[in-house]
Amino acid sequence: MDLTREEEDSLNGKNGSSISTAYKILLSIGKATNAEKLIPVEWVHLSGVNYNTIGDAGVEFLTRYSEEAQFVVPTTINPMGYDSHQQNNLSSNFHKQQGKIAKAYEKMGSIPSFSCIPYELFQLPESGHSVSFAESNAAVMANSVFGLRTNKESSLSALASAITGKAPYSDLRIDSTRDPKIRIKIDKELKTELDYGVLGYFSGKSVKESCVSFGSDISNIDMYKTKSLSAALGTSGACGMFSSRDTHEETITFGKEEEKSVIDELNTTDSGDVIALGSPQLGLYELELLSKMIAGKKFSKKCMIFCARSVYEKSCKSGMAKILENSGANIICDACTCLSPLLSREEYDGVITNSVKAAHYLNKSNGVSVSLKDLKSIVMEYAK
Amino acid sequence: MEYSLKGKIIVGGTAKGMVLSTTQPINFLSSLDHRTGRITDKNHELCGKFLKDSILIFPYAVGSSVGAYSIFALKSNGASPSGIICTLKTDITTASGCAIANIPLLELCKEAVIPEIENSSEGIIDGGYLQIKKV
């Protein structure tokens, strides 16, 4: 990868060690993705905010790094471990370490969004512009739905972009890669958001390319299904974009058998003691959908709804939050179902969710069994 | 038996360790214990194995973008591989994690040679080459 003289100087420490570290990261990912050069990015979204995922090593790194580093482009950040406006049972150490992370990002100049759905909350750059999005669902959504150009960034590569305002010109930032070379042929009827999540999870596992086509079958699906598909695709694979554009090259079939293999892996219990909705965090569209289903009913089990704070505030104004809270649901902001320590093995035997992404991390990282059901079935079964 | 494979240097350096080889991708966030380096994902063929001091040979990382911090945490906890080889493509998570953790990372040019490498071999990463010594 060619660097300008200025970039070379920055790499060699002329502008301080934090900028040098950022260029070191950009150089490694530039080599990995065969980039010719670095290009400017206009927005960065960072993952690596939840203490449950980055641990003490991450806290130490960010605390040290933030002493010098400053973000030079608008930078939003992912959810953390809990809702800072609500009481919880987490340890004082968790609170202390989570606080240090939030402070480090604030010091570097981030927007304190604590959300994995920046595309629903902010006026992002227009279609065609380059951004750098870690958080796999946001990267897939940015590329596939909003026409932005980002690679499937890591926490650290996006951090490097926030510090330098640059990213390698490679992979999904190049037109030819955005042209799908592989197609998933959908050989069964897909009805619910869960069905689309299962399709996404299977596809991520099956495809090593950066962009996959689902053909025109998915061109008219709603926001809930699109988010479910994107999040699951990002969780199981390396793929950072889907397209409805057809391709005549290699085809992989997704039918009943393929669906069953995903369900068998992730659906690890028949029921659970808590319902968790929102991974990705729910937006206004999904809250409205749920509030219509649940109006006048009460959940028979504890129900946690994860959404972005600004979405919650809007839902309070419109009265939707009241309907949801009257059903017994607890609306949690700043956090997300997947990887939240609020859903620990110590507290729960099983979690009922419609999110394939959440099911992956609850099973594999939190060690909690999962019952996968679509939203309509959850309401029918657990609310009266 | 001893032989060398040429690769592309993504993160430079030298490393030595017992080979831990798999054809399955790895999610560094959800598939392992970051304190011990043990692979915990029951659906992974390396389940139960430890990454510590190994030369990890795998196709590419999948899933969470936070996996880069997981690689850094493994190194901080003394549980990381000595060196890493990607055999299909070097993903951004592995590259950035290795860059920060100073773990030598090589991308092998030919996928076809990988199945020959057995887990009982010793691997050495040096100057853009992976040397394999059967022990």
PDB file of N, CA, C and O in Angstrom, chain A residues 21 24-25 28-29 31-32 34 47-48 53-54 57 61-62 105 134-135 151-157 208 210 234-238 265 339 360-361 364-365, chain B residues 8-11 27 29-30 34 40-41 43 60-66 68-70 72-73 76 88-93 95-97 99-100 102 107:
ATOM      1  N   THR A  21       0.249   4.521  16.104  1.00  0.00           N
ATOM      2  CA  THR A  21      -0.426   3.222  16.318  1.00  0.00           C
ATOM      3  C   THR A  21      -1.586   3.061  15.335  1.00  0.00           C
ATOM      4  O   THR A  21      -1.775   1.987  14.759  1.00  0.00           O
ATOM      5  N   LYS A  24      -0.281   2.177  12.045  1.00  0.00           N
ATOM      6  CA  LYS A  24       0.210   0.792  12.057  1.00  0.00           C
ATOM      7  C   LYS A  24      -0.956  -0.178  11.792  1.00  0.00           C
ATOM      8  O   LYS A  24      -0.834  -1.142  11.037  1.00  0.00           O
ATOM      9  N   ILE A  25      -2.109   0.121  12.413  1.00  0.00           N
ATOM     10  CA  ILE A  25      -3.296  -0.718  12.194  1.00  0.00           C
ATOM     11  C   ILE A  25      -3.746  -0.602  10.738  1.00  0.00           C
ATOM     12  O   ILE A  25      -4.003  -1.608  10.063  1.00  0.00           O
ATOM     13  N   SER A  28      -1.588  -2.605   8.426  1.00  0.00           N
ATOM     14  CA  SER A  28      -1.821  -4.057   8.474  1.00  0.00           C
ATOM     15  C   SER A  28      -3.107  -4.429   7.730  1.00  0.00           C
ATOM     16  O   SER A  28      -3.125  -5.401   6.966  1.00  0.00           O
ATOM     17  N   ILE A  29      -4.164  -3.659   7.899  1.00  0.00           N
ATOM     18  CA  ILE A  29      -5.411  -4.032   7.221  1.00  0.00           C
ATOM     19  C   ILE A  29      -5.351  -3.664   5.736  1.00  0.00           C
ATOM     20  O   ILE A  29      -5.980  -4.296   4.905  1.00  0.00           O
ATOM     21  N   LYS A  31      -2.602  -4.006   3.932  1.00  0.00           N
ATOM     22  CA  LYS A  31      -1.897  -5.158   3.346  1.00  0.00           C
ATOM     23  C   LYS A  31      -2.831  -6.350   3.238  1.00  0.00           C
ATOM     24  O   LYS A  31      -2.856  -7.055   2.233  1.00  0.00           O
ATOM     25  N   ALA A  32      -3.610  -6.574   4.298  1.00  0.00           N
ATOM     26  CA  ALA A  32      -4.499  -7.745   4.332  1.00  0.00           C
ATOM     27  C   ALA A  32      -5.539  -7.687   3.218  1.00  0.00           C
ATOM     28  O   ALA A  32      -5.924  -8.713   2.662  1.00  0.00           O
ATOM     29  N   ASN A  34      -5.224  -5.897   0.379  1.00  0.00           N
ATOM     30  CA  ASN A  34      -4.571  -5.508  -0.887  1.00  0.00           C
ATOM     31  C   ASN A  34      -4.944  -4.091  -1.337  1.00  0.00           C
ATOM     32  O   ASN A  34      -5.239  -3.860  -2.513  1.00  0.00           O
ATOM     33  N   SER A  47     -17.238  -0.370  17.615  1.00  0.00           N
ATOM     34  CA  SER A  47     -17.611  -1.407  18.580  1.00  0.00           C
ATOM     35  C   SER A  47     -16.484  -1.463  19.606  1.00  0.00           C
ATOM     36  O   SER A  47     -15.499  -0.755  19.488  1.00  0.00           O
ATOM     37  N   GLY A  48     -16.654  -2.342  20.612  1.00  0.00           N
ATOM     38  CA  GLY A  48     -15.622  -2.409  21.650  1.00  0.00           C
ATOM     39  C   GLY A  48     -15.932  -1.443  22.769  1.00  0.00           C
ATOM     40  O   GLY A  48     -15.053  -0.745  23.287  1.00  0.00           O
ATOM     41  N   THR A  53     -17.265  -7.539  26.735  1.00  0.00           N
ATOM     42  CA  THR A  53     -16.566  -8.078  25.557  1.00  0.00           C
ATOM     43  C   THR A  53     -15.086  -7.706  25.518  1.00  0.00           C
ATOM     44  O   THR A  53     -14.271  -8.511  25.106  1.00  0.00           O
ATOM     45  N   ILE A  54     -14.708  -6.500  25.934  1.00  0.00           N
ATOM     46  CA  ILE A  54     -13.293  -6.124  25.746  1.00  0.00           C
ATOM     47  C   ILE A  54     -12.446  -6.366  26.993  1.00  0.00           C
ATOM     48  O   ILE A  54     -11.224  -6.393  26.905  1.00  0.00           O
ATOM     49  N   ALA A  57      -8.109  -5.940  29.520  1.00  0.00           N
ATOM     50  CA  ALA A  57      -7.071  -5.571  28.544  1.00  0.00           C
ATOM     51  C   ALA A  57      -7.564  -4.405  27.694  1.00  0.00           C
ATOM     52  O   ALA A  57      -6.823  -3.456  27.425  1.00  0.00           O
ATOM     53  N   PHE A  61      -6.064  -0.565  27.533  1.00  0.00           N
ATOM     54  CA  PHE A  61      -5.652  -0.033  26.229  1.00  0.00           C
ATOM     55  C   PHE A  61      -6.328   1.311  25.954  1.00  0.00           C
ATOM     56  O   PHE A  61      -5.675   2.298  25.622  1.00  0.00           O
ATOM     57  N   LEU A  62      -7.669   1.342  26.127  1.00  0.00           N
ATOM     58  CA  LEU A  62      -8.423   2.566  25.794  1.00  0.00           C
ATOM     59  C   LEU A  62      -8.082   3.725  26.730  1.00  0.00           C
ATOM     60  O   LEU A  62      -8.001   4.870  26.306  1.00  0.00           O
ATOM     61  N   TYR A 105     -13.862   6.918  25.620  1.00  0.00           N
ATOM     62  CA  TYR A 105     -14.448   7.268  24.320  1.00  0.00           C
ATOM     63  C   TYR A 105     -14.896   8.732  24.305  1.00  0.00           C
ATOM     64  O   TYR A 105     -14.737   9.426  23.309  1.00  0.00           O
ATOM     65  N   ALA A 134     -17.421  -0.536  12.367  1.00  0.00           N
ATOM     66  CA  ALA A 134     -17.299  -1.801  13.072  1.00  0.00           C
ATOM     67  C   ALA A 134     -18.738  -2.069  13.543  1.00  0.00           C
ATOM     68  O   ALA A 134     -19.615  -1.257  13.275  1.00  0.00           O
ATOM     69  N   GLU A 135     -18.980  -3.150  14.252  1.00  0.00           N
ATOM     70  CA  GLU A 135     -20.340  -3.610  14.546  1.00  0.00           C
ATOM     71  C   GLU A 135     -20.884  -4.155  13.238  1.00  0.00           C
ATOM     72  O   GLU A 135     -21.282  -3.404  12.346  1.00  0.00           O
ATOM     73  N   ASN A 151     -15.809  -1.443   4.753  1.00  0.00           N
ATOM     74  CA  ASN A 151     -15.459  -2.844   4.914  1.00  0.00           C
ATOM     75  C   ASN A 151     -16.060  -3.331   6.215  1.00  0.00           C
ATOM     76  O   ASN A 151     -16.587  -2.551   6.998  1.00  0.00           O
ATOM     77  N   LYS A 152     -16.018  -4.644   6.420  1.00  0.00           N
ATOM     78  CA  LYS A 152     -16.497  -5.184   7.689  1.00  0.00           C
ATOM     79  C   LYS A 152     -15.371  -4.919   8.687  1.00  0.00           C
ATOM     80  O   LYS A 152     -14.476  -5.742   8.870  1.00  0.00           O
ATOM     81  N   GLU A 153     -15.404  -3.727   9.261  1.00  0.00           N
ATOM     82  CA  GLU A 153     -14.286  -3.269  10.082  1.00  0.00           C
ATOM     83  C   GLU A 153     -14.254  -3.971  11.433  1.00  0.00           C
ATOM     84  O   GLU A 153     -15.272  -4.464  11.913  1.00  0.00           O
ATOM     85  N   SER A 154     -13.091  -3.952  12.047  1.00  0.00           N
ATOM     86  CA  SER A 154     -12.984  -4.434  13.424  1.00  0.00           C
ATOM     87  C   SER A 154     -13.024  -3.222  14.348  1.00  0.00           C
ATOM     88  O   SER A 154     -12.890  -2.086  13.896  1.00  0.00           O
ATOM     89  N   SER A 155     -13.180  -3.479  15.650  1.00  0.00           N
ATOM     90  CA  SER A 155     -13.151  -2.389  16.633  1.00  0.00           C
ATOM     91  C   SER A 155     -11.908  -1.532  16.442  1.00  0.00           C
ATOM     92  O   SER A 155     -11.963  -0.306  16.512  1.00  0.00           O
ATOM     93  N   LEU A 156     -10.777  -2.203  16.233  1.00  0.00           N
ATOM     94  CA  LEU A 156      -9.502  -1.479  16.188  1.00  0.00           C
ATOM     95  C   LEU A 156      -9.266  -0.795  14.846  1.00  0.00           C
ATOM     96  O   LEU A 156      -8.686   0.282  14.790  1.00  0.00           O
ATOM     97  N   SER A 157      -9.744  -1.405  13.755  1.00  0.00           N
ATOM     98  CA  SER A 157      -9.538  -0.748  12.462  1.00  0.00           C
ATOM     99  C   SER A 157     -10.422   0.495  12.376  1.00  0.00           C
ATOM    100  O   SER A 157     -10.016   1.533  11.855  1.00  0.00           O
ATOM    101  N   LYS A 208     -17.614 -17.154   1.514  1.00  0.00           N
ATOM    102  CA  LYS A 208     -16.390 -16.505   1.984  1.00  0.00           C
ATOM    103  C   LYS A 208     -16.175 -15.149   1.299  1.00  0.00           C
ATOM    104  O   LYS A 208     -15.347 -14.349   1.703  1.00  0.00           O
ATOM    105  N   SER A 210     -17.044 -11.228   0.057  1.00  0.00           N
ATOM    106  CA  SER A 210     -17.466 -10.067   0.853  1.00  0.00           C
ATOM    107  C   SER A 210     -18.891  -9.632   0.544  1.00  0.00           C
ATOM    108  O   SER A 210     -19.511  -8.922   1.324  1.00  0.00           O
ATOM    109  N   GLY A 234     -23.703 -10.983   9.517  1.00  0.00           N
ATOM    110  CA  GLY A 234     -22.456 -10.461  10.083  1.00  0.00           C
ATOM    111  C   GLY A 234     -21.906 -11.315  11.202  1.00  0.00           C
ATOM    112  O   GLY A 234     -20.704 -11.350  11.432  1.00  0.00           O
ATOM    113  N   THR A 235     -22.781 -12.027  11.908  1.00  0.00           N
ATOM    114  CA  THR A 235     -22.354 -12.825  13.058  1.00  0.00           C
ATOM    115  C   THR A 235     -21.626 -14.101  12.647  1.00  0.00           C
ATOM    116  O   THR A 235     -20.624 -14.474  13.228  1.00  0.00           O
ATOM    117  N   SER A 236     -22.136 -14.773  11.635  1.00  0.00           N
ATOM    118  CA  SER A 236     -21.591 -16.106  11.332  1.00  0.00           C
ATOM    119  C   SER A 236     -20.479 -16.070  10.306  1.00  0.00           C
ATOM    120  O   SER A 236     -19.782 -17.055  10.117  1.00  0.00           O
ATOM    121  N   GLY A 237     -20.290 -14.936   9.630  1.00  0.00           N
ATOM    122  CA  GLY A 237     -19.344 -14.966   8.523  1.00  0.00           C
ATOM    123  C   GLY A 237     -18.438 -13.775   8.419  1.00  0.00           C
ATOM    124  O   GLY A 237     -18.306 -12.968   9.350  1.00  0.00           O
ATOM    125  N   ALA A 238     -17.811 -13.665   7.240  1.00  0.00           N
ATOM    126  CA  ALA A 238     -16.907 -12.564   6.950  1.00  0.00           C
ATOM    127  C   ALA A 238     -17.532 -11.630   5.910  1.00  0.00           C
ATOM    128  O   ALA A 238     -16.931 -10.658   5.490  1.00  0.00           O
ATOM    129  N   GLU A 265     -28.476 -25.834  15.740  1.00  0.00           N
ATOM    130  CA  GLU A 265     -27.277 -25.315  16.419  1.00  0.00           C
ATOM    131  C   GLU A 265     -27.636 -24.271  17.488  1.00  0.00           C
ATOM    132  O   GLU A 265     -27.034 -24.248  18.556  1.00  0.00           O
ATOM    133  N   LEU A 339     -24.565 -10.252  24.360  1.00  0.00           N
ATOM    134  CA  LEU A 339     -23.390  -9.925  25.172  1.00  0.00           C
ATOM    135  C   LEU A 339     -23.650  -8.978  26.333  1.00  0.00           C
ATOM    136  O   LEU A 339     -22.721  -8.452  26.941  1.00  0.00           O
ATOM    137  N   HIS A 360     -26.754 -16.694  19.000  1.00  0.00           N
ATOM    138  CA  HIS A 360     -25.352 -17.114  18.849  1.00  0.00           C
ATOM    139  C   HIS A 360     -24.545 -16.735  20.086  1.00  0.00           C
ATOM    140  O   HIS A 360     -23.870 -17.564  20.687  1.00  0.00           O
ATOM    141  N   TYR A 361     -24.614 -15.449  20.479  1.00  0.00           N
ATOM    142  CA  TYR A 361     -23.762 -14.981  21.581  1.00  0.00           C
ATOM    143  C   TYR A 361     -24.259 -15.447  22.948  1.00  0.00           C
ATOM    144  O   TYR A 361     -23.453 -15.706  23.841  1.00  0.00           O
ATOM    145  N   LYS A 364     -23.033 -19.115  23.017  1.00  0.00           N
ATOM    146  CA  LYS A 364     -21.590 -19.358  22.952  1.00  0.00           C
ATOM    147  C   LYS A 364     -20.772 -18.478  23.899  1.00  0.00           C
ATOM    148  O   LYS A 364     -19.722 -18.907  24.366  1.00  0.00           O
ATOM    149  N   SER A 365     -21.221 -17.256  24.154  1.00  0.00           N
ATOM    150  CA  SER A 365     -20.428 -16.387  25.031  1.00  0.00           C
ATOM    151  C   SER A 365     -20.993 -16.335  26.451  1.00  0.00           C
ATOM    152  O   SER A 365     -20.258 -16.448  27.415  1.00  0.00           O
TER     153      SER A 365
ATOM    154  N   LYS B   8       2.597 -13.966   2.569  1.00  0.00           N
ATOM    155  CA  LYS B   8       2.655 -12.497   2.525  1.00  0.00           C
ATOM    156  C   LYS B   8       2.668 -11.985   3.961  1.00  0.00           C
ATOM    157  O   LYS B   8       1.808 -12.371   4.769  1.00  0.00           O
ATOM    158  N   ILE B   9       3.636 -11.117   4.263  1.00  0.00           N
ATOM    159  CA  ILE B   9       3.732 -10.607   5.644  1.00  0.00           C
ATOM    160  C   ILE B   9       2.657  -9.536   5.868  1.00  0.00           C
ATOM    161  O   ILE B   9       2.627  -8.539   5.163  1.00  0.00           O
ATOM    162  N   ILE B  10       1.780  -9.775   6.835  1.00  0.00           N
ATOM    163  CA  ILE B  10       0.789  -8.759   7.208  1.00  0.00           C
ATOM    164  C   ILE B  10       1.279  -8.019   8.454  1.00  0.00           C
ATOM    165  O   ILE B  10       1.259  -6.809   8.515  1.00  0.00           O
ATOM    166  N   VAL B  11       1.705  -8.780   9.454  1.00  0.00           N
ATOM    167  CA  VAL B  11       2.380  -8.192  10.620  1.00  0.00           C
ATOM    168  C   VAL B  11       3.714  -8.919  10.758  1.00  0.00           C
ATOM    169  O   VAL B  11       3.739 -10.152  10.884  1.00  0.00           O
ATOM    170  N   ASN B  27     -14.499 -17.352  15.308  1.00  0.00           N
ATOM    171  CA  ASN B  27     -15.038 -16.102  15.859  1.00  0.00           C
ATOM    172  C   ASN B  27     -14.266 -15.861  17.162  1.00  0.00           C
ATOM    173  O   ASN B  27     -14.489 -16.558  18.154  1.00  0.00           O
ATOM    174  N   LEU B  29     -14.350 -13.624  19.351  1.00  0.00           N
ATOM    175  CA  LEU B  29     -15.094 -13.149  20.519  1.00  0.00           C
ATOM    176  C   LEU B  29     -15.857 -14.286  21.203  1.00  0.00           C
ATOM    177  O   LEU B  29     -15.808 -14.437  22.406  1.00  0.00           O
ATOM    178  N   SER B  30     -16.540 -15.099  20.396  1.00  0.00           N
ATOM    179  CA  SER B  30     -17.478 -16.046  21.019  1.00  0.00           C
ATOM    180  C   SER B  30     -16.974 -17.481  21.098  1.00  0.00           C
ATOM    181  O   SER B  30     -17.609 -18.318  21.719  1.00  0.00           O
ATOM    182  N   HIS B  34     -10.853 -16.057  26.822  1.00  0.00           N
ATOM    183  CA  HIS B  34      -9.750 -15.119  26.597  1.00  0.00           C
ATOM    184  C   HIS B  34      -8.703 -15.135  27.700  1.00  0.00           C
ATOM    185  O   HIS B  34      -7.611 -14.631  27.538  1.00  0.00           O
ATOM    186  N   THR B  40     -13.696 -22.895  23.172  1.00  0.00           N
ATOM    187  CA  THR B  40     -14.837 -23.410  23.928  1.00  0.00           C
ATOM    188  C   THR B  40     -16.066 -23.695  23.068  1.00  0.00           C
ATOM    189  O   THR B  40     -17.032 -24.272  23.564  1.00  0.00           O
ATOM    190  N   ASP B  41     -16.040 -23.295  21.809  1.00  0.00           N
ATOM    191  CA  ASP B  41     -17.215 -23.482  20.945  1.00  0.00           C
ATOM    192  C   ASP B  41     -17.363 -24.955  20.578  1.00  0.00           C
ATOM    193  O   ASP B  41     -16.517 -25.529  19.886  1.00  0.00           O
ATOM    194  N   ASN B  43     -19.184 -26.360  18.567  1.00  0.00           N
ATOM    195  CA  ASN B  43     -19.348 -26.631  17.141  1.00  0.00           C
ATOM    196  C   ASN B  43     -18.039 -26.466  16.355  1.00  0.00           C
ATOM    197  O   ASN B  43     -18.030 -26.598  15.139  1.00  0.00           O
ATOM    198  N   TYR B  60      -9.767 -17.782   8.093  1.00  0.00           N
ATOM    199  CA  TYR B  60     -10.005 -16.363   8.364  1.00  0.00           C
ATOM    200  C   TYR B  60     -10.948 -16.255   9.553  1.00  0.00           C
ATOM    201  O   TYR B  60     -11.619 -17.230   9.903  1.00  0.00           O
ATOM    202  N   ALA B  61     -11.011 -15.057  10.157  1.00  0.00           N
ATOM    203  CA  ALA B  61     -11.911 -14.874  11.302  1.00  0.00           C
ATOM    204  C   ALA B  61     -13.294 -14.462  10.812  1.00  0.00           C
ATOM    205  O   ALA B  61     -13.429 -13.816   9.774  1.00  0.00           O
ATOM    206  N   VAL B  62     -14.307 -14.848  11.579  1.00  0.00           N
ATOM    207  CA  VAL B  62     -15.683 -14.458  11.250  1.00  0.00           C
ATOM    208  C   VAL B  62     -16.309 -13.749  12.439  1.00  0.00           C
ATOM    209  O   VAL B  62     -15.796 -13.785  13.548  1.00  0.00           O
ATOM    210  N   GLY B  63     -17.459 -13.124  12.175  1.00  0.00           N
ATOM    211  CA  GLY B  63     -18.303 -12.607  13.243  1.00  0.00           C
ATOM    212  C   GLY B  63     -17.837 -11.286  13.797  1.00  0.00           C
ATOM    213  O   GLY B  63     -17.429 -10.406  13.042  1.00  0.00           O
ATOM    214  N   SER B  64     -17.884 -11.204  15.097  1.00  0.00           N
ATOM    215  CA  SER B  64     -17.784  -9.921  15.791  1.00  0.00           C
ATOM    216  C   SER B  64     -16.548  -9.111  15.453  1.00  0.00           C
ATOM    217  O   SER B  64     -15.425  -9.617  15.418  1.00  0.00           O
ATOM    218  N   SER B  65     -16.792  -7.815  15.280  1.00  0.00           N
ATOM    219  CA  SER B  65     -15.713  -6.859  15.067  1.00  0.00           C
ATOM    220  C   SER B  65     -14.863  -6.706  16.325  1.00  0.00           C
ATOM    221  O   SER B  65     -13.732  -6.256  16.270  1.00  0.00           O
ATOM    222  N   VAL B  66     -15.431  -7.099  17.482  1.00  0.00           N
ATOM    223  CA  VAL B  66     -14.708  -6.976  18.747  1.00  0.00           C
ATOM    224  C   VAL B  66     -13.619  -8.049  18.859  1.00  0.00           C
ATOM    225  O   VAL B  66     -12.763  -8.004  19.736  1.00  0.00           O
ATOM    226  N   ALA B  68     -11.015  -8.290  17.431  1.00  0.00           N
ATOM    227  CA  ALA B  68      -9.678  -7.682  17.436  1.00  0.00           C
ATOM    228  C   ALA B  68      -9.211  -7.445  18.879  1.00  0.00           C
ATOM    229  O   ALA B  68      -8.055  -7.697  19.222  1.00  0.00           O
ATOM    230  N   TYR B  69     -10.143  -6.976  19.733  1.00  0.00           N
ATOM    231  CA  TYR B  69      -9.806  -6.819  21.152  1.00  0.00           C
ATOM    232  C   TYR B  69      -9.565  -8.182  21.803  1.00  0.00           C
ATOM    233  O   TYR B  69      -8.775  -8.302  22.724  1.00  0.00           O
ATOM    234  N   SER B  70     -10.286  -9.203  21.327  1.00  0.00           N
ATOM    235  CA  SER B  70     -10.108 -10.540  21.899  1.00  0.00           C
ATOM    236  C   SER B  70      -8.684 -11.031  21.658  1.00  0.00           C
ATOM    237  O   SER B  70      -8.075 -11.644  22.539  1.00  0.00           O
ATOM    238  N   PHE B  72      -6.078  -9.115  21.259  1.00  0.00           N
ATOM    239  CA  PHE B  72      -5.249  -8.293  22.150  1.00  0.00           C
ATOM    240  C   PHE B  72      -5.339  -8.811  23.600  1.00  0.00           C
ATOM    241  O   PHE B  72      -4.323  -8.900  24.305  1.00  0.00           O
ATOM    242  N   ALA B  73      -6.554  -9.181  24.019  1.00  0.00           N
ATOM    243  CA  ALA B  73      -6.741  -9.692  25.389  1.00  0.00           C
ATOM    244  C   ALA B  73      -5.988 -11.014  25.576  1.00  0.00           C
ATOM    245  O   ALA B  73      -5.359 -11.239  26.611  1.00  0.00           O
ATOM    246  N   SER B  76      -2.431 -10.083  26.137  1.00  0.00           N
ATOM    247  CA  SER B  76      -2.238  -9.483  27.465  1.00  0.00           C
ATOM    248  C   SER B  76      -2.302 -10.539  28.564  1.00  0.00           C
ATOM    249  O   SER B  76      -1.645 -10.418  29.585  1.00  0.00           O
ATOM    250  N   LEU B  88      -7.001 -18.483   3.735  1.00  0.00           N
ATOM    251  CA  LEU B  88      -7.898 -18.144   2.618  1.00  0.00           C
ATOM    252  C   LEU B  88      -7.879 -16.650   2.309  1.00  0.00           C
ATOM    253  O   LEU B  88      -7.699 -16.235   1.183  1.00  0.00           O
ATOM    254  N   LYS B  89      -8.141 -15.860   3.350  1.00  0.00           N
ATOM    255  CA  LYS B  89      -7.962 -14.413   3.207  1.00  0.00           C
ATOM    256  C   LYS B  89      -7.673 -13.850   4.589  1.00  0.00           C
ATOM    257  O   LYS B  89      -8.141 -14.394   5.596  1.00  0.00           O
ATOM    258  N   THR B  90      -6.914 -12.781   4.633  1.00  0.00           N
ATOM    259  CA  THR B  90      -6.656 -12.187   5.936  1.00  0.00           C
ATOM    260  C   THR B  90      -7.745 -11.160   6.183  1.00  0.00           C
ATOM    261  O   THR B  90      -7.882 -10.196   5.450  1.00  0.00           O
ATOM    262  N   ASP B  91      -8.525 -11.419   7.201  1.00  0.00           N
ATOM    263  CA  ASP B  91      -9.641 -10.515   7.515  1.00  0.00           C
ATOM    264  C   ASP B  91      -9.120  -9.356   8.367  1.00  0.00           C
ATOM    265  O   ASP B  91      -8.048  -9.429   8.975  1.00  0.00           O
ATOM    266  N   ILE B  92      -9.921  -8.313   8.434  1.00  0.00           N
ATOM    267  CA  ILE B  92      -9.529  -7.083   9.127  1.00  0.00           C
ATOM    268  C   ILE B  92      -9.428  -7.290  10.642  1.00  0.00           C
ATOM    269  O   ILE B  92      -8.577  -6.719  11.308  1.00  0.00           O
ATOM    270  N   THR B  93     -10.295  -8.152  11.184  1.00  0.00           N
ATOM    271  CA  THR B  93     -10.261  -8.419  12.627  1.00  0.00           C
ATOM    272  C   THR B  93      -8.921  -9.018  13.038  1.00  0.00           C
ATOM    273  O   THR B  93      -8.272  -8.554  13.981  1.00  0.00           O
ATOM    274  N   ALA B  95      -6.066  -9.051  11.297  1.00  0.00           N
ATOM    275  CA  ALA B  95      -4.939  -8.171  10.969  1.00  0.00           C
ATOM    276  C   ALA B  95      -4.780  -7.064  12.015  1.00  0.00           C
ATOM    277  O   ALA B  95      -3.682  -6.834  12.517  1.00  0.00           O
ATOM    278  N   SER B  96      -5.892  -6.398  12.374  1.00  0.00           N
ATOM    279  CA  SER B  96      -5.781  -5.284  13.320  1.00  0.00           C
ATOM    280  C   SER B  96      -5.465  -5.789  14.727  1.00  0.00           C
ATOM    281  O   SER B  96      -4.690  -5.156  15.457  1.00  0.00           O
ATOM    282  N   GLY B  97      -6.027  -6.928  15.106  1.00  0.00           N
ATOM    283  CA  GLY B  97      -5.739  -7.518  16.422  1.00  0.00           C
ATOM    284  C   GLY B  97      -4.269  -7.880  16.539  1.00  0.00           C
ATOM    285  O   GLY B  97      -3.615  -7.583  17.542  1.00  0.00           O
ATOM    286  N   ALA B  99      -1.814  -6.617  14.779  1.00  0.00           N
ATOM    287  CA  ALA B  99      -0.992  -5.399  14.703  1.00  0.00           C
ATOM    288  C   ALA B  99      -0.832  -4.772  16.088  1.00  0.00           C
ATOM    289  O   ALA B  99       0.254  -4.364  16.472  1.00  0.00           O
ATOM    290  N   ILE B 100      -1.930  -4.726  16.843  1.00  0.00           N
ATOM    291  CA  ILE B 100      -1.880  -4.127  18.176  1.00  0.00           C
ATOM    292  C   ILE B 100      -1.193  -5.056  19.184  1.00  0.00           C
ATOM    293  O   ILE B 100      -0.493  -4.613  20.077  1.00  0.00           O
ATOM    294  N   ASN B 102       1.117  -7.218  18.484  1.00  0.00           N
ATOM    295  CA  ASN B 102       2.441  -7.626  18.004  1.00  0.00           C
ATOM    296  C   ASN B 102       2.569  -9.134  17.839  1.00  0.00           C
ATOM    297  O   ASN B 102       3.541  -9.735  18.286  1.00  0.00           O
ATOM    298  N   GLU B 107      -0.010 -14.378   5.566  1.00  0.00           N
ATOM    299  CA  GLU B 107      -1.084 -14.941   4.738  1.00  0.00           C
ATOM    300  C   GLU B 107      -0.436 -15.915   3.766  1.00  0.00           C
ATOM    301  O   GLU B 107       0.469 -15.538   3.029  1.00  0.00           O
TER     302      GLU B 107
END
